[in-house]
XYZ file of C-alpha atoms in Angstrom:
599
model
C 9.669 -1.646 -31.247
C 11.184 -4.107 -29.018
C 15.906 -4.802 -28.629
C 17.297 -7.600 -29.890
C 17.312 -10.695 -27.252
C 14.320 -9.668 -25.421
C 11.551 -11.310 -27.613
C 12.648 -15.467 -26.608
C 12.619 -13.482 -22.559
C 8.983 -12.152 -24.050
C 7.701 -15.941 -24.860
C 9.095 -17.686 -21.996
C 8.543 -15.502 -18.699
C 4.404 -15.552 -21.044
C 4.492 -19.349 -21.190
C 5.336 -19.382 -17.457
C 2.478 -16.827 -15.990
C 0.000 -18.914 -17.709
C 0.792 -22.197 -17.392
C 1.495 -20.952 -13.736
C 5.426 -22.771 -13.503
C 8.286 -20.734 -11.402
C 10.813 -19.328 -14.067
C 13.507 -17.837 -12.380
C 15.313 -14.571 -14.141
C 19.306 -13.899 -14.021
C 19.746 -11.908 -10.917
C 22.236 -9.692 -12.515
C 25.284 -8.712 -10.018
C 23.477 -7.735 -7.270
C 21.102 -11.507 -6.678
C 21.830 -12.997 -3.464
C 23.064 -16.193 -4.905
C 21.018 -19.760 -3.605
C 22.168 -19.025 0.145
C 20.593 -16.128 0.377
C 17.278 -14.188 2.268
C 14.261 -16.149 1.810
C 10.708 -14.601 1.458
C 10.400 -14.397 5.407
C 13.327 -13.188 6.770
C 11.718 -9.812 7.779
C 13.316 -6.347 7.913
C 16.254 -6.963 10.199
C 17.298 -10.676 8.993
C 21.273 -9.810 8.956
C 21.258 -9.834 12.311
C 19.912 -13.599 12.379
C 22.833 -15.109 11.422
C 25.467 -12.100 10.887
C 23.892 -9.787 7.482
C 24.275 -12.710 5.073
C 21.654 -15.174 5.316
C 18.258 -15.367 7.142
C 15.148 -18.083 7.643
C 14.805 -21.683 5.814
C 11.675 -20.237 4.335
C 11.140 -19.723 0.232
C 14.831 -18.954 -0.489
C 15.949 -17.607 -4.450
C 14.623 -19.831 -7.073
C 17.409 -20.408 -9.326
C 16.070 -24.294 -11.357
C 15.486 -22.234 -14.867
C 18.361 -19.500 -15.740
C 16.581 -17.429 -18.482
C 19.966 -15.489 -20.185
C 19.272 -11.754 -20.966
C 21.388 -10.368 -23.220
C 19.923 -6.060 -23.122
C 22.337 -3.617 -23.568
C 21.740 -0.666 -21.605
C 19.253 2.300 -23.210
C 20.986 4.667 -25.440
C 18.895 7.504 -24.529
C 18.218 8.671 -20.959
C 15.141 7.491 -20.194
C 14.492 9.792 -16.553
C 17.207 12.787 -16.328
C 18.297 14.059 -12.328
C 16.887 17.352 -12.184
C 16.512 17.369 -8.515
C 19.009 21.353 -7.426
C 18.357 23.219 -10.997
C 14.422 22.590 -10.033
C 15.556 23.657 -6.749
C 14.763 21.695 -4.580
C 17.780 21.698 -2.034
C 17.240 19.901 1.264
C 19.732 16.991 2.207
C 17.704 14.960 4.809
C 20.237 14.529 8.167
C 19.718 11.749 10.850
C 18.290 12.122 14.009
C 20.590 10.630 16.099
C 23.680 8.837 13.689
C 22.098 6.792 11.601
C 21.790 4.614 15.298
C 18.255 3.916 15.532
C 15.034 2.206 13.864
C 13.528 5.375 13.536
C 16.055 7.118 11.913
C 16.185 4.651 8.896
C 12.813 3.725 7.953
C 11.635 7.394 6.303
C 10.607 9.393 5.011
C 7.884 10.055 2.391
C 6.838 12.533 -0.274
C 3.625 14.113 -1.142
C 2.484 15.458 -4.350
C -0.104 18.541 -2.904
C -1.746 21.626 -5.535
C -0.952 24.005 -2.075
C -1.581 26.589 -4.244
C -4.516 26.622 -6.170
C -2.016 27.696 -9.507
C -0.446 24.764 -12.185
C 2.066 22.688 -11.625
C 1.434 20.849 -8.857
C 4.039 21.956 -5.232
C 5.697 19.015 -3.746
C 5.817 18.164 0.561
C 9.081 15.747 1.977
C 8.420 14.711 5.049
C 11.560 14.701 7.998
C 12.251 14.409 11.088
C 13.980 17.479 12.404
C 17.409 18.492 12.605
C 19.115 21.551 12.557
C 19.696 20.520 9.284
C 17.174 19.373 7.913
C 12.616 19.501 8.347
C 9.744 18.617 6.893
C 9.574 20.753 3.602
C 6.722 22.380 1.114
C 8.111 23.480 -1.976
C 5.477 25.556 -4.480
C 5.864 24.881 -7.904
C 5.620 27.860 -10.465
C 6.766 27.216 -14.731
C 7.307 30.384 -15.910
C 7.832 29.153 -19.653
C 4.069 26.356 -19.107
C 3.846 23.459 -19.667
C 6.581 21.028 -20.888
C 9.130 23.931 -19.948
C 11.368 23.479 -16.970
C 9.932 23.586 -12.775
C 11.415 26.720 -10.499
C 10.587 24.943 -6.548
C 11.158 28.107 -4.161
C 10.369 26.637 -0.096
C 7.584 27.980 1.679
C 7.045 25.968 4.732
C 6.583 28.549 6.764
C 6.222 31.263 5.322
C 2.299 28.905 4.441
C 1.603 27.120 8.088
C 4.430 23.950 8.052
C 6.827 25.297 10.333
C 5.664 23.786 13.424
C 5.390 20.001 11.388
C 7.792 18.243 13.968
C 9.509 14.866 14.502
C 7.564 13.197 11.214
C 8.672 10.614 8.560
C 4.934 10.097 7.081
C 2.641 12.678 4.756
C -0.907 12.493 2.786
C -2.531 15.401 1.151
C -6.391 14.824 1.083
C -9.277 17.248 0.936
C -10.377 16.521 4.299
C -12.638 19.267 4.564
C -14.343 18.789 0.780
C -13.571 22.585 -0.213
C -11.501 22.043 -2.761
C -8.777 22.082 -1.654
C -5.844 19.828 -0.330
C -5.234 19.357 3.010
C -2.228 17.602 4.217
C -1.581 15.034 7.125
C 1.659 13.605 8.996
C 2.437 10.904 11.250
C 5.857 9.158 13.019
C 7.206 8.579 15.880
C 4.511 9.386 19.234
C 2.751 11.313 16.772
C -0.385 12.678 13.956
C -1.521 15.854 12.404
C -3.557 17.158 9.609
C -2.928 20.850 8.404
C -6.283 22.082 6.755
C -5.255 24.119 4.000
C -6.942 27.764 3.800
C -5.919 30.597 1.583
C -2.817 30.930 1.457
C -1.834 28.806 3.989
C -2.288 25.672 6.127
C -3.272 25.868 9.518
C -3.077 23.092 12.121
C -6.204 20.911 12.824
C -4.664 17.986 14.411
C -6.460 18.918 18.019
C -9.533 17.607 15.472
C -7.650 14.624 15.156
C -8.546 13.571 19.078
C -6.356 11.837 20.089
C -4.089 10.755 22.804
C -0.596 8.713 21.730
C 1.422 6.557 23.782
C 4.465 8.976 23.612
C 6.770 5.702 22.308
C 4.532 4.685 19.748
C 5.703 5.208 15.988
C 2.556 5.375 13.145
C 3.161 4.930 9.994
C 2.110 5.461 6.459
C -1.284 6.798 6.182
C -4.319 6.357 3.176
C -7.813 7.849 3.082
C -11.460 7.142 1.789
C -15.226 7.086 2.649
C -14.606 3.623 5.347
C -17.945 4.568 7.225
C -20.257 4.950 3.974
C -21.365 8.666 4.915
C -19.958 10.793 1.446
C -16.939 11.714 3.904
C -13.349 11.101 3.502
C -11.702 9.023 6.773
C -8.108 7.881 7.405
C -6.312 4.397 8.183
C -3.252 5.403 10.188
C -0.526 2.334 10.752
C 0.410 1.381 14.117
C 4.566 0.832 13.544
C 6.040 -0.026 17.001
C 6.362 1.015 20.504
C 9.590 2.238 20.859
C 10.659 1.923 23.759
C 14.533 1.637 23.682
C 15.007 2.570 27.849
C 16.325 -0.841 28.094
C 18.662 -0.713 26.622
C 22.221 0.713 26.682
C 23.729 3.145 24.024
C 25.676 1.327 21.558
C 24.939 -1.794 22.760
C 24.618 -4.466 19.764
C 21.729 -7.248 18.434
C 24.137 -9.146 16.804
C 26.509 -6.615 13.864
C 23.515 -3.924 14.725
C 22.065 -1.374 17.436
C 19.585 -3.424 19.223
C 17.960 0.613 19.312
C 17.528 -0.208 15.202
C 16.563 -3.745 14.901
C 12.975 -4.035 14.548
C 12.731 -7.879 16.224
C 13.860 -5.777 20.113
C 10.302 -3.724 19.253
C 6.752 -5.225 19.575
C 3.587 -3.674 16.715
C 0.935 -1.520 17.840
C -2.646 -0.907 16.569
C -3.463 0.673 13.427
C -5.937 3.759 13.546
C -9.158 4.332 11.660
C -9.975 7.591 12.114
C -14.202 8.658 10.726
C -14.626 11.542 10.316
C -17.957 13.713 11.870
C -20.367 15.793 10.438
C -18.579 19.067 12.292
C -14.774 18.714 11.414
C -13.347 16.233 14.444
C -12.634 12.097 14.012
C -14.143 9.697 16.239
C -10.962 6.193 17.186
C -13.299 3.235 15.397
C -10.808 0.856 14.553
C -11.706 -1.830 17.600
C -15.407 -1.659 16.336
C -16.013 -0.996 12.790
C -12.564 -2.913 12.003
C -11.336 -5.432 15.186
C -8.885 -6.695 12.779
C -7.453 -3.151 12.590
C -6.250 -3.251 16.765
C -4.217 -5.564 16.451
C -0.306 -5.192 18.050
C 1.036 -6.057 14.440
C 3.755 -3.534 12.248
C 1.913 -2.434 9.965
C 4.398 -0.098 7.055
C 2.390 0.302 3.969
C -1.884 1.349 4.440
C -4.737 1.291 2.266
C -8.433 1.793 1.396
C -9.042 1.364 -2.217
C -10.908 -1.276 -3.527
C -9.044 -3.730 -4.146
C -10.421 -5.673 -7.372
C -12.290 -2.317 -8.475
C -15.783 -3.015 -7.788
C -18.340 -3.026 -4.412
C -17.172 -0.409 -1.271
C -13.451 0.408 -0.407
C -11.613 -2.546 1.331
C -9.238 -1.561 4.050
C -5.137 -2.947 2.897
C -2.753 -3.458 5.987
C 0.007 -4.035 4.710
C 3.061 -5.292 7.180
C 6.139 -6.074 7.966
C 7.493 -9.129 8.986
C 5.440 -11.304 7.498
C 6.367 -14.674 8.684
C 4.585 -13.432 11.692
C 1.539 -10.732 10.936
C 0.719 -11.075 7.783
C -0.424 -8.268 5.472
C -4.841 -8.562 5.685
C -7.386 -7.342 4.041
C -10.466 -5.860 5.521
C -13.974 -6.379 3.498
C -17.022 -4.674 4.581
C -19.454 -7.263 5.566
C -23.089 -5.784 5.863
C -24.716 -8.784 8.486
C -21.631 -7.432 10.878
C -21.686 -3.904 9.713
C -17.904 -4.719 10.092
C -14.522 -4.957 8.393
C -13.433 -7.906 8.813
C -10.640 -9.988 6.937
C -10.463 -11.448 3.589
C -6.657 -11.531 2.866
C -6.611 -15.618 2.960
C -9.802 -16.247 0.988
C -8.086 -13.416 -2.213
C -5.459 -14.934 -2.432
C -3.502 -11.664 -0.613
C -2.081 -12.754 3.353
C 0.923 -14.231 1.631
C 3.431 -14.502 -1.281
C 2.970 -17.193 -3.845
C 4.732 -19.485 -1.714
C 2.672 -19.406 0.935
C 4.900 -17.047 3.278
C 4.422 -13.885 4.699
C 5.743 -10.559 2.919
C 7.561 -8.359 4.674
C 5.847 -5.393 3.091
C 7.324 -2.071 2.271
C 5.153 -0.389 -0.381
C 2.569 -1.156 -2.695
C 0.827 0.543 -6.235
C -2.405 -0.965 -8.030
C -3.176 -1.004 -11.584
C -3.752 -3.724 -14.967
C -1.533 -4.745 -15.079
C -2.059 -6.964 -17.900
C -4.009 -5.062 -20.076
C -7.459 -7.463 -18.899
C -9.316 -4.754 -17.205
C -9.269 -6.335 -14.100
C -6.761 -4.387 -11.197
C -3.745 -6.094 -10.252
C -1.694 -5.684 -6.886
C 1.729 -4.953 -5.591
C 3.952 -5.335 -2.435
C 7.823 -4.477 -2.416
C 9.752 -6.437 -0.005
C 13.248 -7.585 1.862
C 15.386 -9.605 -0.731
C 15.863 -12.496 -1.358
C 12.246 -12.640 -2.523
C 10.261 -10.528 -5.362
C 8.236 -7.738 -5.675
C 5.183 -9.301 -4.699
C 2.891 -8.967 -7.980
C -1.248 -10.208 -7.228
C -2.599 -10.859 -10.611
C -6.530 -10.417 -9.896
C -9.525 -11.641 -11.229
C -13.249 -13.080 -10.854
C -13.508 -16.685 -10.777
C -15.725 -18.771 -13.187
C -18.175 -20.698 -10.128
C -18.032 -16.562 -8.174
C -15.796 -14.865 -6.131
C -12.564 -13.340 -6.866
C -8.991 -14.864 -6.934
C -5.188 -12.601 -6.904
C -2.694 -14.599 -7.258
C 0.799 -13.512 -7.085
C 3.349 -14.350 -9.981
C 6.441 -12.093 -8.753
C 8.297 -15.158 -10.318
C 6.828 -16.141 -13.804
C 7.205 -12.097 -15.033
C 10.257 -10.689 -14.901
C 10.674 -9.826 -11.230
C 13.620 -11.894 -10.597
C 16.314 -9.667 -12.072
C 15.655 -7.277 -9.353
C 15.180 -9.978 -6.149
C 19.130 -8.555 -4.441
C 17.627 -4.991 -4.742
C 16.020 -4.073 -1.124
C 13.096 -2.477 -2.178
C 11.281 0.571 -0.797
C 8.698 2.344 -2.456
C 6.617 1.326 -5.540
C 4.480 2.485 -9.022
C 2.688 1.473 -11.577
C 2.348 3.975 -14.437
C 3.157 3.985 -18.065
C 5.954 5.968 -18.084
C 6.425 6.320 -21.766
C 3.162 6.522 -23.347
C 2.365 2.953 -25.145
C -1.213 1.963 -23.397
C 0.183 -0.639 -20.701
C 2.276 -0.344 -16.920
C 5.243 0.422 -15.694
C 7.085 -0.876 -12.506
C 9.453 1.638 -10.655
C 10.647 0.467 -7.670
C 12.888 3.028 -4.602
C 15.608 0.859 -3.392
C 18.357 1.455 -0.232
C 19.681 -0.591 2.445
C 18.256 -0.346 5.633
C 21.407 -0.684 7.509
C 24.937 1.272 7.332
C 27.336 0.188 5.653
C 29.137 -0.208 9.954
C 26.928 -2.240 10.285
C 26.770 -4.763 7.539
C 30.337 -4.763 6.338
C 31.485 -6.456 3.314
C 27.695 -8.538 3.793
C 25.602 -6.579 1.904
C 25.754 -3.049 0.090
C 24.388 0.491 1.498
C 24.386 2.115 -1.772
C 21.452 0.557 -4.898
C 19.927 2.226 -8.030
C 16.296 2.247 -8.751
C 14.519 -0.186 -10.344
C 12.965 0.670 -13.768
C 10.745 -2.976 -15.358
C 8.990 -1.298 -18.890
C 6.176 -2.771 -19.890
C 6.515 -6.262 -22.568
C 3.164 -6.308 -22.860
C 0.299 -8.697 -21.197
C 2.626 -8.018 -17.758
C 5.628 -9.491 -18.317
C 8.891 -6.852 -16.839
C 11.501 -6.127 -18.349
C 14.784 -5.262 -15.755
C 15.872 -2.140 -17.674
C 19.254 -2.197 -17.552
C 21.453 1.698 -17.747
C 24.771 3.296 -19.057
C 27.231 4.586 -15.864
C 26.362 7.317 -14.891
C 22.752 7.756 -16.369
C 19.895 9.210 -13.115
C 18.856 5.625 -12.899
C 22.496 4.011 -12.245
C 23.653 6.196 -9.727
C 23.036 4.337 -5.890
C 21.020 6.221 -3.152
C 19.520 5.391 0.107
C 15.437 6.213 -1.325
C 12.512 4.870 0.943
C 9.198 7.616 -0.310
C 8.300 6.879 -4.050
C 5.913 9.107 -5.879
C 4.831 8.778 -9.875
C 3.403 11.945 -11.061
C 3.039 14.678 -14.063
C 5.796 17.670 -13.128
C 6.210 19.192 -15.874
C 2.971 18.128 -17.002
C 3.848 17.183 -20.571
C 1.995 14.094 -20.311
C 5.000 11.621 -18.996
C 4.890 10.229 -15.231
C 8.030 11.957 -14.449
C 9.489 10.132 -10.351
C 10.184 11.687 -6.874
C 11.990 10.034 -4.541
C 11.979 10.269 -0.908
C 15.676 9.990 0.535
C 16.371 7.987 4.289
C 19.803 9.778 4.617
C 21.020 12.043 1.785
C 19.705 14.250 -1.101
C 15.944 13.372 -2.241
C 15.379 12.907 -6.093
C 13.968 14.706 -8.566
C 13.755 12.611 -12.243
C 12.031 14.445 -15.180
C 11.226 11.459 -18.009
C 12.329 12.573 -20.841
C 11.882 9.290 -22.869
C 10.732 10.138 -26.750
C 7.036 8.541 -27.338
C 4.706 8.885 -30.078
C 1.909 7.798 -27.324
C -0.755 9.914 -26.398
C -1.936 11.079 -22.879
C -5.207 11.758 -20.562
C -5.248 13.370 -17.350
C -8.248 13.282 -15.352
C -9.191 15.584 -12.647
C -12.003 13.743 -10.575
C -13.985 16.231 -8.632
C -15.748 14.446 -5.554
C -14.876 11.535 -3.294
C -12.693 9.946 -5.540
C -10.247 7.613 -3.543
C -10.660 3.943 -5.012
C -12.459 5.623 -8.064
C -12.180 3.376 -11.080
C -11.789 5.178 -14.574
C -12.069 2.574 -17.273
C -11.170 4.175 -20.897
C -12.176 3.002 -24.293
C -12.056 3.334 -27.396
C -12.606 1.426 -31.178
C -10.013 -1.205 -30.384
C -9.064 -1.548 -26.907
C -10.078 -0.684 -23.497
C -7.558 0.632 -20.255
C -8.755 0.636 -16.220
C -7.333 2.811 -13.640
C -7.871 3.038 -10.210
C -7.367 6.206 -7.658
C -6.088 5.249 -4.680
C -5.590 8.202 -2.163
C -1.567 7.035 -0.042
C 0.307 4.580 -2.145
C 3.857 3.729 -3.223
C 5.299 4.162 0.594
C 5.035 6.992 3.288
C 3.472 9.488 0.479
C 1.004 9.585 -2.103
C 1.037 9.832 -5.967
C 0.185 12.599 -8.312
C -3.598 13.984 -7.707
C -4.625 13.132 -10.999
C -5.636 10.065 -12.622
C -2.996 9.742 -15.163
C -3.667 6.914 -18.259
C -0.949 6.519 -21.590
C -2.429 5.396 -24.300
C -1.212 4.181 -27.558
C -0.397 6.573 -30.570
C -2.855 5.418 -32.718
C -5.424 6.733 -30.422
C -7.165 10.113 -30.726
C -10.696 10.196 -28.802
C -11.503 7.731 -26.195
C -14.499 7.328 -23.664
C -13.747 7.454 -20.190
C -16.500 6.076 -17.208
C -15.666 6.663 -13.415
C -17.098 4.754 -10.995
C -17.221 5.694 -7.200
C -17.192 3.946 -4.685
C -20.778 5.799 -3.538
C -21.799 3.592 -6.245
C -22.361 6.756 -9.125
C -21.792 6.883 -12.228
C -19.597 9.276 -14.675
C -19.876 9.440 -18.646
C -17.891 10.815 -21.158
C -17.506 10.555 -24.906
C -15.902 11.627 -27.559
C -12.740 13.099 -25.112
C -9.773 14.558 -26.603
C -6.583 13.251 -26.139
C -3.061 14.567 -24.796
C -5.493 16.809 -22.224
C -6.870 17.297 -18.645
C -10.078 16.476 -18.148
C -12.252 17.792 -14.558
C -14.352 14.811 -14.337
C -17.809 15.589 -11.435
C -18.999 13.204 -9.014
C -22.785 13.454 -9.796
């Protein structure tokens, strides 16, 4: 049941979304003023106007003031269990938090490292005297729904030599049923294959010879060349050449070596896996737009609108210079070409490039079409693209982030983002990891380093309500987070939240919200990266997606999680695999895990 004070908001926002009107929501205590940074500011716009202003682009729309009278939730939704469950590291700085590479990491990856439930966790970190990449292997003596115990088995399972990384990806590289691990970061892309109880370094199979100054960001996995195996798309971020700066040199209010504007972008990597287990880098020939020198933060191999072969998603920072791209397979040219503008995904709703930090995919409004969200710099909303077919043919995605409730969190610096049904009512909620890029010393009085994570509850039809929490609640606590993963850690059917820190401790938040709804967890055994899942019952249906590499510099639960309304007891499940094959399961009971094998 909706709480008092939210009915008017729902009606007004839904009306604005349907009519295409601009409906701004009161930004709350941490929202910018009308003179705040705009949608095209880039990651380090603070340097341009002493950390206060930015460019003259979109700006903050306060044309309509929608007041929201809703008290904080009386009961906790997510509770902190980080140290209680044994996650005990603290991410230290490599260079006193002065450089850009030290401020943008890191990622978190749920992974099945031992073939035993529950899910294990990898945190990708740059090595210091106090911290390094960690593999935590989980046990659950009390069974599903009880507390999880994590043990650090990084060294014992062969990941002690992970090196200087801040992004990770868990996926089955060699189709043997075990999850493997890819890592990337400053001048490195690595591959570890799971063999028995340990991971073995297979980085040589990638065949890469990288410039020692090049920095690589997020990784995604999927079948790019339609041959049935799993390929990799690695985001090329920057050429990090600091030789022209003297130690401590500042560019405006921040150190020059932490300013994105001081560096050049680099090309993405597209790695095709061959039958012998080696990889070939083919970006320039198979997807020429990937060979452009841009600042790519996040990547995706997914069916952007849920149909046809997979697309390549390129999420670029500095959106005013580098627009996001959607590369789609073209049979005539036998290559991937950019259709981002045609689909409406190259810019936000105001026509400006998105300074993209993270992404997630799912059917937000329940119309059976997959939608897409991308986070950005403060001063603009997270872009929420509602996608679907056009009557005259073709497809279009429309950003309506400013009309569905996301204005309220516009003052927060958002990184990892996830769409998931956290309250098991049949629609997707939205969670964002937050934290400013700059230190307090850099920002002085012009900003804050620590910010609270954002949790938006879906009120129906894609209208999102930013929940508020009592002081001291897990979601009221301020931190400096980057990566985010939605994963059912304790196997109780509710999605939990894990966030990786750029500086300090990570956060493991257990979902304890009481619900009368149900769930279904699906294991897709096959080449499922980019699969479309449809769950149907007499009175409705839900559509979910399964990309591998989502959020920011990591991945989500390897299983597809579906929340279902209270009245549902049995469902039919259809899986549309990227290969074109389909699977059908009829009369599936809810509140269980089901394995579906690709034909």
